[in-house]
């Protein structure tokens, strides 16, 4: 078996291991039913409080958000929030969990490529994420009566799939930092906070000051959320969001390269300083 | 007197322990800012018409968006203390294996809860001061003298939350995995108390639960006296209900905590997790 095929097998094994661990803790899946529904629902009710059903207030929101549909706007934004959360807490902290269990060194002495433990756990997050999207869609329909056309949902699915590499690369870049910082829990909060504030999760990006908007448009989640809202709430199609998809894929490639580079540099440093086993 | 000294010592120990984690200390300010205050402010501002909050005024009778958010966040912070700072911290002590030695000391076990409440209040006051300073500096939050009129409601809410913390501590000590329970219950109680939106917007089935929570009245009194918003009921009546609920919650919490403690000692669960 050549090296590439062996690494591929190790990659699949790493993903299977993560999936098996998820299955062993079924209570973790309770959160999948609770948070994707109630978090955005509470923000929709906040929107009702702020609008007071006043036509002028709703028109002002529509002008800034590009859509008068407050519930749809919030749920799409929160879908990205849930995606980022599971990415940063899941694959983003996978190396840290190996470190805490004392198995990181053991994994690193196997002949498999170092990129396997770095990229492998991310695959396992795709299943809970897909479930989250489905649950949010059902909640949006059941509680707020918002049902986007099937064609729009399918096109939105394409945007999500093309966004996977970018989000995956962000999670991987973050995961690599474990080798330098060790405890990353507070950093997860910080990074997630940055995304929440910059990427138009719960409010239109247009509400940010200009300098912050420039930063926002350097982040792939901003494009993905905006494209999903355009397709699901404003009737745009894939051709309309094509340039954004190209930008997201380009940024994804750059971040993935950066993640590999950072990981190699930090791994070398961690092996010299003996940081791998410390926590 | 001895119990008071013990409570202060527990509070001091908690303050010292938490202050060693500087990022965690910073996150007591940063997390509410990014999770609630700034997004809620910008979300609300997106509904503004010519700089005026006509929609909020129609809902609540006040246009003071920053005041609405920060006062909701203030009571939300108190709720968070009861759930995480007090109830869940007993669980952490259990995980670290120090609950048994602590409970073998002659200090009353209820005093541990009071000590943790005092320690958490220290960080609560500091973080709220930082958050309000941020609000005044960047979000146009204005403090008014009338806010002081709502202080009795806030003090009552603190007592009610200590009672609820006893109740929660009882549950947390008895169940194996408390993280999800504490997280979801904190969100549910905060949301149903009206920290982020008026309880009148809740689905009908949840409104009776909201009206049974002391924090609902504390927030409503706070907002009506500090911002001039329309209260749910007459403010005097809300005070009466708040006093009654606090008087009920505190002994109920103490009773539940004592029952849980007895159960754990009988079953030898103190060191199990």
PDB file of C-alpha atoms in Angstrom, chain A residues 27 30-31 34-35 38-39 42-43 45-52 54 56-58 60-61 64 70 73-74 78 81 186-187 189-190 192-194 196-197 202-204 207-208, chain B residues 23-24 30-31 33-36 38-50 53-56 58-59 65 68-69 177 180 183-184 187-188 191 196-198 201-203:
ATOM      1  CA  UNK A  27     -26.937  13.157  25.964  1.00  0.00           C
ATOM      2  CA  UNK A  30     -29.938  16.743  23.468  1.00  0.00           C
ATOM      3  CA  UNK A  31     -28.268  20.067  22.841  1.00  0.00           C
ATOM      4  CA  UNK A  34     -32.552  22.553  22.308  1.00  0.00           C
ATOM      5  CA  UNK A  35     -30.117  25.245  21.202  1.00  0.00           C
ATOM      6  CA  UNK A  38     -34.591  28.167  21.281  1.00  0.00           C
ATOM      7  CA  UNK A  39     -31.597  30.451  20.735  1.00  0.00           C
ATOM      8  CA  UNK A  42     -35.570  34.107  21.443  1.00  0.00           C
ATOM      9  CA  UNK A  43     -33.891  36.520  19.021  1.00  0.00           C
ATOM     10  CA  UNK A  45     -39.026  37.510  19.810  1.00  0.00           C
ATOM     11  CA  UNK A  46     -36.476  40.244  20.514  1.00  0.00           C
ATOM     12  CA  UNK A  47     -37.058  41.390  16.942  1.00  0.00           C
ATOM     13  CA  UNK A  48     -40.800  41.537  17.670  1.00  0.00           C
ATOM     14  CA  UNK A  49     -40.084  43.660  20.758  1.00  0.00           C
ATOM     15  CA  UNK A  50     -37.848  46.041  18.810  1.00  0.00           C
ATOM     16  CA  UNK A  51     -40.197  46.343  15.853  1.00  0.00           C
ATOM     17  CA  UNK A  52     -43.419  46.588  17.875  1.00  0.00           C
ATOM     18  CA  UNK A  54     -44.573  49.138  13.521  1.00  0.00           C
ATOM     19  CA  UNK A  56     -41.879  52.003   9.643  1.00  0.00           C
ATOM     20  CA  UNK A  57     -39.587  50.023  11.990  1.00  0.00           C
ATOM     21  CA  UNK A  58     -39.997  46.869   9.917  1.00  0.00           C
ATOM     22  CA  UNK A  60     -36.138  50.263   8.299  1.00  0.00           C
ATOM     23  CA  UNK A  61     -34.993  46.740   9.181  1.00  0.00           C
ATOM     24  CA  UNK A  64     -30.695  47.449   6.335  1.00  0.00           C
ATOM     25  CA  UNK A  70     -36.939  38.842  10.693  1.00  0.00           C
ATOM     26  CA  UNK A  73     -32.883  36.454   8.854  1.00  0.00           C
ATOM     27  CA  UNK A  74     -32.208  35.342  12.438  1.00  0.00           C
ATOM     28  CA  UNK A  78     -27.916  31.299  13.852  1.00  0.00           C
ATOM     29  CA  UNK A  81     -23.457  30.421  14.678  1.00  0.00           C
ATOM     30  CA  UNK A 186     -11.294  30.886  26.603  1.00  0.00           C
ATOM     31  CA  UNK A 187      -9.737  31.378  23.128  1.00  0.00           C
ATOM     32  CA  UNK A 189     -15.021  32.058  23.278  1.00  0.00           C
ATOM     33  CA  UNK A 190     -12.904  34.926  22.022  1.00  0.00           C
ATOM     34  CA  UNK A 192     -16.405  32.789  18.308  1.00  0.00           C
ATOM     35  CA  UNK A 193     -17.208  36.226  19.713  1.00  0.00           C
ATOM     36  CA  UNK A 194     -15.192  37.832  16.943  1.00  0.00           C
ATOM     37  CA  UNK A 196     -20.488  36.672  15.964  1.00  0.00           C
ATOM     38  CA  UNK A 197     -19.760  40.383  16.010  1.00  0.00           C
ATOM     39  CA  UNK A 202     -27.831  38.366  14.461  1.00  0.00           C
ATOM     40  CA  UNK A 203     -27.757  41.821  12.880  1.00  0.00           C
ATOM     41  CA  UNK A 204     -27.063  43.215   9.407  1.00  0.00           C
ATOM     42  CA  UNK A 207     -24.950  48.190  11.172  1.00  0.00           C
ATOM     43  CA  UNK A 208     -21.198  47.890  11.815  1.00  0.00           C
TER      44      UNK A 208
ATOM     45  CA  UNK B  23      -8.684  35.089  30.673  1.00  0.00           C
ATOM     46  CA  UNK B  24     -11.677  33.707  32.565  1.00  0.00           C
ATOM     47  CA  UNK B  30     -16.285  39.950  27.171  1.00  0.00           C
ATOM     48  CA  UNK B  31     -18.783  37.065  26.957  1.00  0.00           C
ATOM     49  CA  UNK B  33     -20.678  41.809  25.476  1.00  0.00           C
ATOM     50  CA  UNK B  34     -20.369  39.575  22.414  1.00  0.00           C
ATOM     51  CA  UNK B  35     -23.161  37.137  23.233  1.00  0.00           C
ATOM     52  CA  UNK B  36     -25.837  39.627  24.127  1.00  0.00           C
ATOM     53  CA  UNK B  38     -23.512  44.399  21.348  1.00  0.00           C
ATOM     54  CA  UNK B  39     -25.514  42.076  19.041  1.00  0.00           C
ATOM     55  CA  UNK B  40     -28.780  43.039  20.794  1.00  0.00           C
ATOM     56  CA  UNK B  41     -27.927  46.737  20.514  1.00  0.00           C
ATOM     57  CA  UNK B  42     -27.066  46.544  16.799  1.00  0.00           C
ATOM     58  CA  UNK B  43     -30.075  44.292  16.133  1.00  0.00           C
ATOM     59  CA  UNK B  44     -32.351  46.785  17.898  1.00  0.00           C
ATOM     60  CA  UNK B  45     -30.707  49.723  16.129  1.00  0.00           C
ATOM     61  CA  UNK B  46     -31.533  48.068  12.791  1.00  0.00           C
ATOM     62  CA  UNK B  47     -35.218  48.804  13.558  1.00  0.00           C
ATOM     63  CA  UNK B  48     -34.594  52.493  14.293  1.00  0.00           C
ATOM     64  CA  UNK B  49     -36.441  55.060  12.218  1.00  0.00           C
ATOM     65  CA  UNK B  50     -34.598  58.385  11.950  1.00  0.00           C
ATOM     66  CA  UNK B  53     -36.873  53.444  18.532  1.00  0.00           C
ATOM     67  CA  UNK B  54     -40.514  53.736  17.525  1.00  0.00           C
ATOM     68  CA  UNK B  55     -41.010  49.968  17.596  1.00  0.00           C
ATOM     69  CA  UNK B  56     -39.612  49.530  21.116  1.00  0.00           C
ATOM     70  CA  UNK B  58     -44.850  50.765  20.849  1.00  0.00           C
ATOM     71  CA  UNK B  59     -43.965  47.535  22.684  1.00  0.00           C
ATOM     72  CA  UNK B  65     -32.767  50.730  23.810  1.00  0.00           C
ATOM     73  CA  UNK B  68     -33.620  48.130  28.125  1.00  0.00           C
ATOM     74  CA  UNK B  69     -30.707  45.858  27.172  1.00  0.00           C
ATOM     75  CA  UNK B 177     -24.155  15.224  34.405  1.00  0.00           C
ATOM     76  CA  UNK B 180     -26.545  20.526  30.181  1.00  0.00           C
ATOM     77  CA  UNK B 183     -26.937  25.586  30.801  1.00  0.00           C
ATOM     78  CA  UNK B 184     -30.460  25.045  29.512  1.00  0.00           C
ATOM     79  CA  UNK B 187     -31.265  30.115  29.412  1.00  0.00           C
ATOM     80  CA  UNK B 188     -34.895  29.167  30.060  1.00  0.00           C
ATOM     81  CA  UNK B 191     -35.548  34.181  28.724  1.00  0.00           C
ATOM     82  CA  UNK B 196     -34.175  40.062  26.385  1.00  0.00           C
ATOM     83  CA  UNK B 197     -37.811  40.812  25.547  1.00  0.00           C
ATOM     84  CA  UNK B 198     -41.045  41.440  27.452  1.00  0.00           C
ATOM     85  CA  UNK B 201     -44.286  38.161  23.779  1.00  0.00           C
ATOM     86  CA  UNK B 202     -43.801  34.619  25.101  1.00  0.00           C
ATOM     87  CA  UNK B 203     -46.141  31.908  23.826  1.00  0.00           C
TER      88      UNK B 203
END
